[in-house]
Short mmCIF file of C-alpha atoms in Angstrom, two decimals:
data_model
loop_
_atom_site.label_atom_id
_atom_site.label_comp_id
_atom_site.label_asym_id
_atom_site.label_seq_id
_atom_site.Cartn_x
_atom_site.Cartn_y
_atom_site.Cartn_z
CA UNK A 52 1.00 -49.01 -3.47
CA UNK A 53 0.10 -45.44 -4.46
CA UNK A 54 2.33 -43.34 -6.73
CA UNK A 55 3.14 -41.12 -3.74
CA UNK A 56 4.39 -44.06 -1.68
CA UNK A 57 6.46 -45.30 -4.63
CA UNK A 58 8.20 -41.93 -4.87
CA UNK A 59 8.62 -41.48 -1.13
CA UNK A 60 11.94 -43.31 -1.17
CA UNK A 61 13.46 -40.75 -3.53
CA UNK A 62 12.33 -37.88 -1.30
CA UNK A 63 13.82 -39.20 1.92
CA UNK A 64 17.15 -37.87 3.13
CA UNK A 65 20.03 -40.27 2.81
CA UNK A 66 22.64 -40.62 5.47
CA UNK A 67 25.65 -38.46 4.71
CA UNK A 68 29.15 -38.25 6.05
CA UNK A 69 29.25 -37.13 9.65
CA UNK A 70 31.41 -34.06 10.27
CA UNK A 71 34.54 -34.74 12.30
CA UNK A 72 34.38 -33.98 15.99
CA UNK A 73 36.15 -30.84 17.15
CA UNK A 74 38.90 -31.97 19.47
CA UNK A 75 40.95 -28.80 19.92
CA UNK A 76 39.56 -27.95 23.33
CA UNK A 77 42.44 -25.59 24.06
CA UNK A 78 41.59 -23.41 21.07
CA UNK A 79 37.92 -23.33 22.05
CA UNK A 80 38.71 -22.24 25.59
CA UNK A 81 41.14 -19.61 24.30
CA UNK A 82 38.43 -18.08 22.08
CA UNK A 83 35.90 -18.16 24.93
CA UNK A 84 38.30 -16.46 27.33
CA UNK A 85 39.15 -13.77 24.78
CA UNK A 86 35.46 -13.03 24.21
CA UNK A 87 34.81 -12.97 27.94
CA UNK A 88 37.57 -10.41 28.56
CA UNK A 89 36.35 -6.84 28.27
CA UNK A 90 39.32 -4.58 27.51
CA UNK A 91 39.61 -1.29 29.36
CA UNK A 92 39.44 2.06 27.60
CA UNK A 93 43.23 2.37 27.98
CA UNK A 94 43.77 -1.02 26.29
CA UNK A 95 41.50 -0.08 23.40
CA UNK A 96 43.13 3.33 22.95
CA UNK A 97 46.60 1.76 22.93
CA UNK A 98 45.47 -0.84 20.40
CA UNK A 99 43.86 1.77 18.11
CA UNK A 100 46.99 3.93 18.06
CA UNK A 101 49.01 0.82 17.13
CA UNK A 102 46.61 0.12 14.25
CA UNK A 103 45.08 -2.97 15.84
CA UNK A 104 41.86 -3.72 13.93
CA UNK A 105 40.33 -5.79 16.71
CA UNK A 106 40.72 -2.90 19.16
CA UNK A 107 39.32 -0.51 16.54
CA UNK A 108 36.28 -2.73 15.92
CA UNK A 109 35.54 -3.15 19.61
CA UNK A 110 35.87 0.60 20.20
CA UNK A 111 33.47 1.35 17.34
CA UNK A 112 30.98 -1.10 18.86
CA UNK A 113 31.17 0.83 22.14
CA UNK A 114 30.69 4.15 20.33
CA UNK A 115 27.66 2.83 18.43
CA UNK A 116 26.11 1.28 21.54
CA UNK A 117 22.97 2.83 23.01
CA UNK A 118 23.75 1.30 26.40
CA UNK A 119 24.29 4.19 28.88
CA UNK A 120 27.00 2.11 30.60
CA UNK A 121 29.14 2.30 27.45
CA UNK A 122 28.83 6.05 26.95
CA UNK A 123 31.50 7.16 29.42
CA UNK A 124 33.99 4.59 28.12
CA UNK A 125 33.29 5.57 24.51
CA UNK A 126 33.75 9.27 25.28
CA UNK A 127 37.10 8.57 26.94
CA UNK A 128 38.29 6.68 23.85
CA UNK A 129 37.16 9.43 21.46
CA UNK A 130 38.80 12.14 23.60
CA UNK A 131 42.13 10.30 23.59
CA UNK A 132 41.98 9.58 19.86
CA UNK A 133 41.03 13.12 18.82
CA UNK A 134 44.61 14.54 18.90
CA UNK A 135 45.62 11.79 16.45
CA UNK A 136 42.71 12.40 14.05
CA UNK A 137 41.99 14.87 11.22
CA UNK A 138 44.90 13.58 9.12
CA UNK A 139 42.84 11.85 6.45
CA UNK A 140 40.73 12.77 3.47
CA UNK A 141 37.05 11.90 3.78
CA UNK A 142 35.05 10.86 0.74
CA UNK A 143 31.29 10.33 0.71
CA UNK A 144 29.80 8.08 -1.96
CA UNK A 145 26.10 7.90 -2.69
CA UNK A 146 23.75 6.78 -5.44
CA UNK A 147 20.48 4.98 -5.99
CA UNK A 148 20.24 1.27 -5.07
CA UNK A 149 21.56 -0.84 -7.93
CA UNK A 150 24.06 1.74 -9.16
CA UNK A 151 26.92 -0.49 -8.00
CA UNK A 152 28.23 1.38 -4.95
CA UNK A 153 29.81 -1.63 -3.26
CA UNK A 154 31.43 -2.91 -6.45
CA UNK A 155 32.74 0.57 -7.22
CA UNK A 156 34.12 1.04 -3.70
CA UNK A 157 35.94 -2.30 -3.90
CA UNK A 158 37.56 -1.33 -7.23
CA UNK A 159 38.32 2.21 -6.02
CA UNK A 160 39.56 1.08 -2.60
CA UNK A 161 41.81 -1.58 -4.13
CA UNK A 162 43.28 1.02 -6.49
CA UNK A 163 44.08 3.24 -3.50
CA UNK A 164 45.66 0.50 -1.39
CA UNK A 165 47.84 -0.51 -4.33
CA UNK A 166 48.95 3.12 -4.47
CA UNK A 167 50.06 2.90 -0.82
CA UNK A 168 46.96 4.33 0.86
CA UNK A 169 45.33 2.95 4.00
CA UNK A 170 41.59 2.87 3.37
CA UNK A 171 38.72 2.61 5.86
CA UNK A 172 35.26 1.98 4.40
CA UNK A 173 32.30 2.87 6.62
CA UNK A 174 29.39 1.21 4.85
CA UNK A 175 25.95 2.18 6.12
CA UNK A 176 23.26 -0.46 5.57
CA UNK A 177 19.54 0.38 5.57
CA UNK A 178 17.54 -0.73 8.61
CA UNK A 179 14.11 -2.28 8.30
CA UNK A 180 11.30 -0.01 9.46
CA UNK A 181 9.40 -3.14 10.54
CA UNK A 182 11.94 -5.41 12.25
CA UNK A 183 14.57 -2.65 12.76
CA UNK A 184 17.15 -5.19 11.61
CA UNK A 185 19.90 -4.75 9.01
CA UNK A 186 21.67 -7.30 6.79
CA UNK A 187 25.14 -5.68 7.05
CA UNK A 188 26.28 -7.60 3.98
CA UNK A 189 28.75 -5.09 2.54
CA UNK A 190 31.77 -7.23 3.43
CA UNK A 191 30.41 -10.10 1.35
CA UNK A 192 30.14 -7.76 -1.66
CA UNK A 193 33.76 -6.60 -1.28
CA UNK A 194 35.47 -9.98 -1.30
CA UNK A 195 38.90 -8.74 -2.37
CA UNK A 196 39.06 -5.51 -0.40
CA UNK A 197 38.05 -7.21 2.84
CA UNK A 198 41.20 -9.36 2.61
CA UNK A 199 43.45 -6.37 1.91
CA UNK A 200 45.86 -5.63 4.78
CA UNK A 201 45.63 -1.91 4.09
CA UNK A 202 41.83 -1.78 4.17
CA UNK A 203 39.25 -1.86 6.96
CA UNK A 204 35.54 -2.31 6.26
CA UNK A 205 32.95 -1.55 8.92
CA UNK A 206 29.25 -2.00 8.08
CA UNK A 207 26.77 -0.23 10.37
CA UNK A 208 22.99 -0.03 10.50
CA UNK A 209 21.43 3.31 9.54
CA UNK A 210 18.79 3.01 12.26
CA UNK A 211 16.25 5.83 12.08
CA UNK A 212 18.58 8.38 10.50
CA UNK A 213 17.18 10.03 7.37
CA UNK A 214 20.51 10.91 5.85
CA UNK A 215 21.66 7.34 5.45
CA UNK A 216 24.36 7.74 8.05
CA UNK A 217 24.69 5.67 11.18
CA UNK A 218 24.21 7.58 14.42
CA UNK A 219 27.88 7.51 15.37
CA UNK A 220 29.59 7.60 11.98
CA UNK A 221 31.19 10.94 12.79
CA UNK A 222 32.93 9.51 15.88
CA UNK A 223 33.90 6.36 13.98
CA UNK A 224 35.80 8.53 11.48
CA UNK A 225 37.90 9.89 14.36
CA UNK A 226 38.78 6.38 15.56
CA UNK A 227 39.74 5.22 12.05
CA UNK A 228 41.97 8.26 11.56
CA UNK A 229 43.67 7.61 14.90
CA UNK A 230 44.30 4.03 13.78
CA UNK A 231 46.30 5.35 10.83
CA UNK A 232 43.81 5.22 7.96
CA UNK A 233 44.49 8.15 5.64
CA UNK A 234 41.49 7.73 3.35
CA UNK A 235 37.99 7.36 4.79
CA UNK A 236 35.17 6.33 2.45
CA UNK A 237 31.57 6.59 3.63
CA UNK A 238 29.03 4.62 1.62
CA UNK A 239 25.45 5.72 2.22
CA UNK A 240 22.26 3.70 1.90
CA UNK A 241 21.37 5.56 -1.30
CA UNK A 242 19.68 8.74 -2.39
CA UNK A 243 16.81 9.01 0.06
CA UNK A 244 15.04 11.74 2.02
CA UNK A 245 18.21 13.60 2.95
CA UNK A 246 21.93 13.29 2.25
CA UNK A 247 22.82 16.41 4.26
CA UNK A 248 24.31 14.33 7.07
CA UNK A 249 26.79 12.69 4.70
CA UNK A 250 27.74 15.96 3.06
CA UNK A 251 28.37 17.52 6.47
CA UNK A 252 31.06 15.01 7.47
CA UNK A 253 33.09 14.51 4.28
CA UNK A 254 35.53 16.62 2.28
CA UNK A 255 34.51 15.31 -1.14
CA UNK A 256 31.03 14.16 -2.16
CA UNK A 257 30.77 11.72 -5.07
CA UNK A 258 27.48 10.87 -6.75
CA UNK A 259 27.27 7.57 -8.65
CA UNK A 260 24.82 7.34 -11.53
CA UNK A 261 23.98 4.87 -14.28
CA UNK A 262 22.95 5.68 -17.83
CA UNK A 263 19.56 4.86 -19.32
CA UNK A 264 17.70 5.11 -16.00
CA UNK A 265 15.63 8.05 -17.22
CA UNK A 266 16.76 10.41 -14.45
CA UNK A 267 19.56 12.33 -16.20
CA UNK A 268 17.91 15.74 -15.94
CA UNK A 269 15.04 15.30 -13.51
CA UNK A 270 14.54 18.34 -11.32
CA UNK A 271 13.92 16.07 -8.32
CA UNK A 272 17.64 15.23 -8.32
CA UNK A 273 18.71 18.88 -8.28
CA UNK A 274 19.39 18.98 -4.54
CA UNK A 275 21.72 16.00 -4.50
CA UNK A 276 23.47 17.13 -7.68
CA UNK A 277 24.18 20.56 -6.17
CA UNK A 278 25.98 18.87 -3.28
CA UNK A 279 28.07 16.62 -5.54
CA UNK A 280 31.72 17.49 -6.21
CA UNK A 281 31.85 14.83 -8.93
CA UNK A 282 29.34 12.71 -10.81
CA UNK A 283 30.49 9.30 -11.99
CA UNK A 284 28.53 7.30 -14.56
CA UNK A 285 29.18 3.71 -13.50
CA UNK A 286 28.78 0.51 -15.54
CA UNK A 287 30.33 2.11 -18.63
CA UNK A 288 31.30 -1.18 -20.22
CA UNK A 289 30.20 -3.44 -23.08
CA UNK A 290 27.14 -2.23 -24.95
CA UNK A 291 26.57 0.45 -22.33
CA UNK A 292 29.60 2.63 -23.19
CA UNK A 293 27.74 4.74 -25.75
CA UNK A 294 24.83 5.39 -23.33
CA UNK A 295 27.27 6.28 -20.54
CA UNK A 296 29.07 8.83 -22.72
CA UNK A 297 25.72 10.37 -23.72
CA UNK A 298 24.71 10.62 -20.05
CA UNK A 299 28.05 12.29 -19.31
CA UNK A 300 27.30 15.01 -21.88
CA UNK A 301 23.82 15.62 -20.47
CA UNK A 302 25.03 15.87 -16.88
CA UNK A 303 27.79 18.28 -17.92
CA UNK A 304 25.21 20.54 -19.52
CA UNK A 305 23.01 20.36 -16.42
CA UNK A 306 25.85 21.24 -14.03
CA UNK A 307 26.56 24.47 -15.88
CA UNK A 308 23.05 25.65 -14.98
CA UNK A 309 23.73 25.40 -11.25
CA UNK A 310 25.11 28.35 -9.23
CA UNK A 311 28.89 28.27 -8.53
CA UNK A 312 30.02 26.44 -5.40
CA UNK A 313 31.43 28.28 -2.41
CA UNK A 314 34.71 26.47 -3.02
CA UNK A 315 34.80 27.76 -6.65
CA UNK A 316 35.24 24.14 -7.70
CA UNK A 317 33.51 23.14 -10.93
CA UNK A 318 32.11 19.59 -10.45
CA UNK A 319 33.43 17.06 -12.94
CA UNK A 320 31.50 14.30 -14.73
CA UNK A 321 33.30 11.12 -15.71
CA UNK A 322 32.54 7.52 -16.63
CA UNK A 323 33.94 4.30 -15.24
CA UNK A 324 33.45 0.57 -15.03
CA UNK A 325 33.93 -0.98 -11.61
CA UNK A 326 34.15 -4.38 -13.33
CA UNK A 327 36.88 -3.61 -15.88
CA UNK A 328 38.48 -0.90 -13.67
CA UNK A 329 38.41 1.57 -16.58
CA UNK A 330 38.21 5.19 -15.41
CA UNK A 331 39.06 4.49 -11.75
CA UNK A 332 42.40 6.31 -11.94
CA UNK A 333 40.72 9.34 -13.55
CA UNK A 334 38.34 9.60 -10.58
CA UNK A 335 41.24 9.65 -8.12
CA UNK A 336 42.97 12.33 -10.21
CA UNK A 337 39.81 14.45 -10.03
CA UNK A 338 39.64 14.04 -6.25
CA UNK A 339 43.34 14.91 -5.92
CA UNK A 340 42.84 18.06 -8.01
CA UNK A 341 39.97 19.07 -5.73
CA UNK A 342 42.03 18.67 -2.56
CA UNK A 343 44.97 20.55 -4.01
CA UNK A 344 42.75 23.47 -5.00
CA UNK A 345 40.71 23.69 -1.78
CA UNK A 346 43.74 23.37 0.50
CA UNK A 347 45.52 26.17 -1.33
CA UNK A 348 42.46 28.45 -1.10
CA UNK A 349 41.83 27.63 2.57
CA UNK A 350 38.34 26.27 1.82
CA UNK A 351 39.30 22.77 2.99
CA UNK A 352 39.98 23.88 6.57
CA UNK A 353 37.07 26.31 6.53
CA UNK A 354 34.71 23.45 5.65
CA UNK A 355 36.17 21.25 8.38
CA UNK A 356 35.58 24.03 10.93
CA UNK A 357 31.96 24.44 9.80
CA UNK A 358 31.44 20.69 10.08
CA UNK A 359 32.73 20.67 13.66
CA UNK A 360 30.18 23.34 14.57
CA UNK A 361 27.40 21.46 12.77
CA UNK A 362 28.12 18.24 14.66
CA UNK A 363 28.30 20.02 17.99
CA UNK A 364 24.72 21.26 17.38
CA UNK A 365 23.62 17.82 16.16
CA UNK A 366 25.03 16.20 19.30
CA UNK A 367 23.13 18.69 21.50
CA UNK A 368 19.89 17.96 19.61
CA UNK A 369 20.44 14.23 19.89
CA UNK A 370 21.20 14.40 23.62
CA UNK A 371 18.13 16.55 24.33
CA UNK A 372 15.95 14.10 22.44
CA UNK A 373 17.44 11.16 24.31
CA UNK A 374 16.99 12.88 27.70
CA UNK A 375 13.38 13.70 26.88
CA UNK A 376 12.34 10.16 25.98
CA UNK A 377 14.27 8.60 28.87
CA UNK A 378 12.89 10.84 31.61
CA UNK A 379 10.75 8.70 33.99
CA UNK A 380 7.88 11.21 34.01
CA UNK A 381 7.66 11.17 30.21
CA UNK A 382 7.88 7.38 30.03
CA UNK A 383 5.04 7.07 32.58
CA UNK A 384 2.66 9.32 30.63
CA UNK A 385 3.66 8.71 27.01
CA UNK A 386 1.38 5.74 26.31
CA UNK A 387 -1.67 7.39 27.86
CA UNK A 388 -1.12 10.63 25.90
CA UNK A 389 -0.46 8.66 22.72
CA UNK A 390 -3.81 6.87 23.02
CA UNK A 391 -5.59 10.16 23.69
CA UNK A 392 -4.13 11.61 20.48
CA UNK A 393 -5.09 8.52 18.48
CA UNK A 394 -8.66 8.75 19.79
CA UNK A 395 -8.89 12.49 18.93
CA UNK A 396 -9.35 13.37 22.61
CA UNK A 397 -6.49 15.88 22.39
CA UNK A 398 -4.70 17.49 19.46
CA UNK A 399 -1.14 16.35 18.65
CA UNK A 400 0.12 19.90 19.27
CA UNK A 401 -1.54 20.20 22.69
CA UNK A 402 -0.26 16.74 23.61
CA UNK A 403 3.28 17.67 22.62
CA UNK A 404 3.12 20.89 24.64
CA UNK A 405 1.80 18.99 27.67
CA UNK A 406 4.68 16.49 27.51
CA UNK A 407 7.24 19.27 27.06
CA UNK A 408 5.85 21.05 30.11
CA UNK A 409 6.11 17.81 32.09
CA UNK A 410 9.71 17.44 30.90
CA UNK A 411 10.58 20.95 32.15
CA UNK A 412 9.25 20.05 35.61
CA UNK A 413 12.04 17.50 35.88
CA UNK A 414 14.65 20.28 36.13
#
């Protein structure tokens, strides 16, 4: 017998213990019936206003859906929830991958819920440019917060958005506020091509950094640093405390070189450890100071008004784009024009103008 045959016995799977049969047929049928039932817009609105998380989750799914059949229902829900919104503070949190955003948000969110706050975390996960899929694993990285009765975590795929914000995050904020959440945290996919979308829907913008990454004073980070209302050096624990404090000094020096903000707020730099919870309370104190100052000066409401205008224009742009690509005449000619451009038979600019002219004929 060969050595392989001698070892074959150790490689074969041994019979294990069979799992018990599921006998609770009633429970199975109950779950199936609940999934089969599609609640009306009125039922979802009522549930949201009562703080029902299931109703909130299902409404957000409708809002995020690209199915035209869901649009009217989603708009009805948003319209009814709008009078109950705008009563929260909105905090955007960004930082490079690996900076510890999810761990920080769990520590920060837990601190807030223990202080009596109701926290909604809208975590935006990056979508694959190849498969267009997204892991949506933020809940698994916030094990404690996800079990907190005063917290709600909703992961969403970023899709094709450059700013790291899901297409309907703005509307989702409205639904969460109507459900009674007074603190909305938006976690972005990280510092990428543009964070303007995040900045345009939050009241306070927090940039997470880590020390020793070699990017303390790089000019390439100037844009994102100018938008930040606070910079937090995370992972300031153990042997890294000294490096974190040094990074804090360097960022403080850099911020003084930037022009003053319209709000007259001077961005703060602080350190924290999401693991040991050190510095978490100081961050909340900084945010509270910001809100107190901007509300007294009127900047808070002024910024909210500007954001409403910005998102009206963004919605128009999005709808025009959607109408263009879904017009039958455009769909019929798109592939042919695309091949002509790829084969250098027509310039991209002439092709675009041709398609736009065809689109105008549809009116």
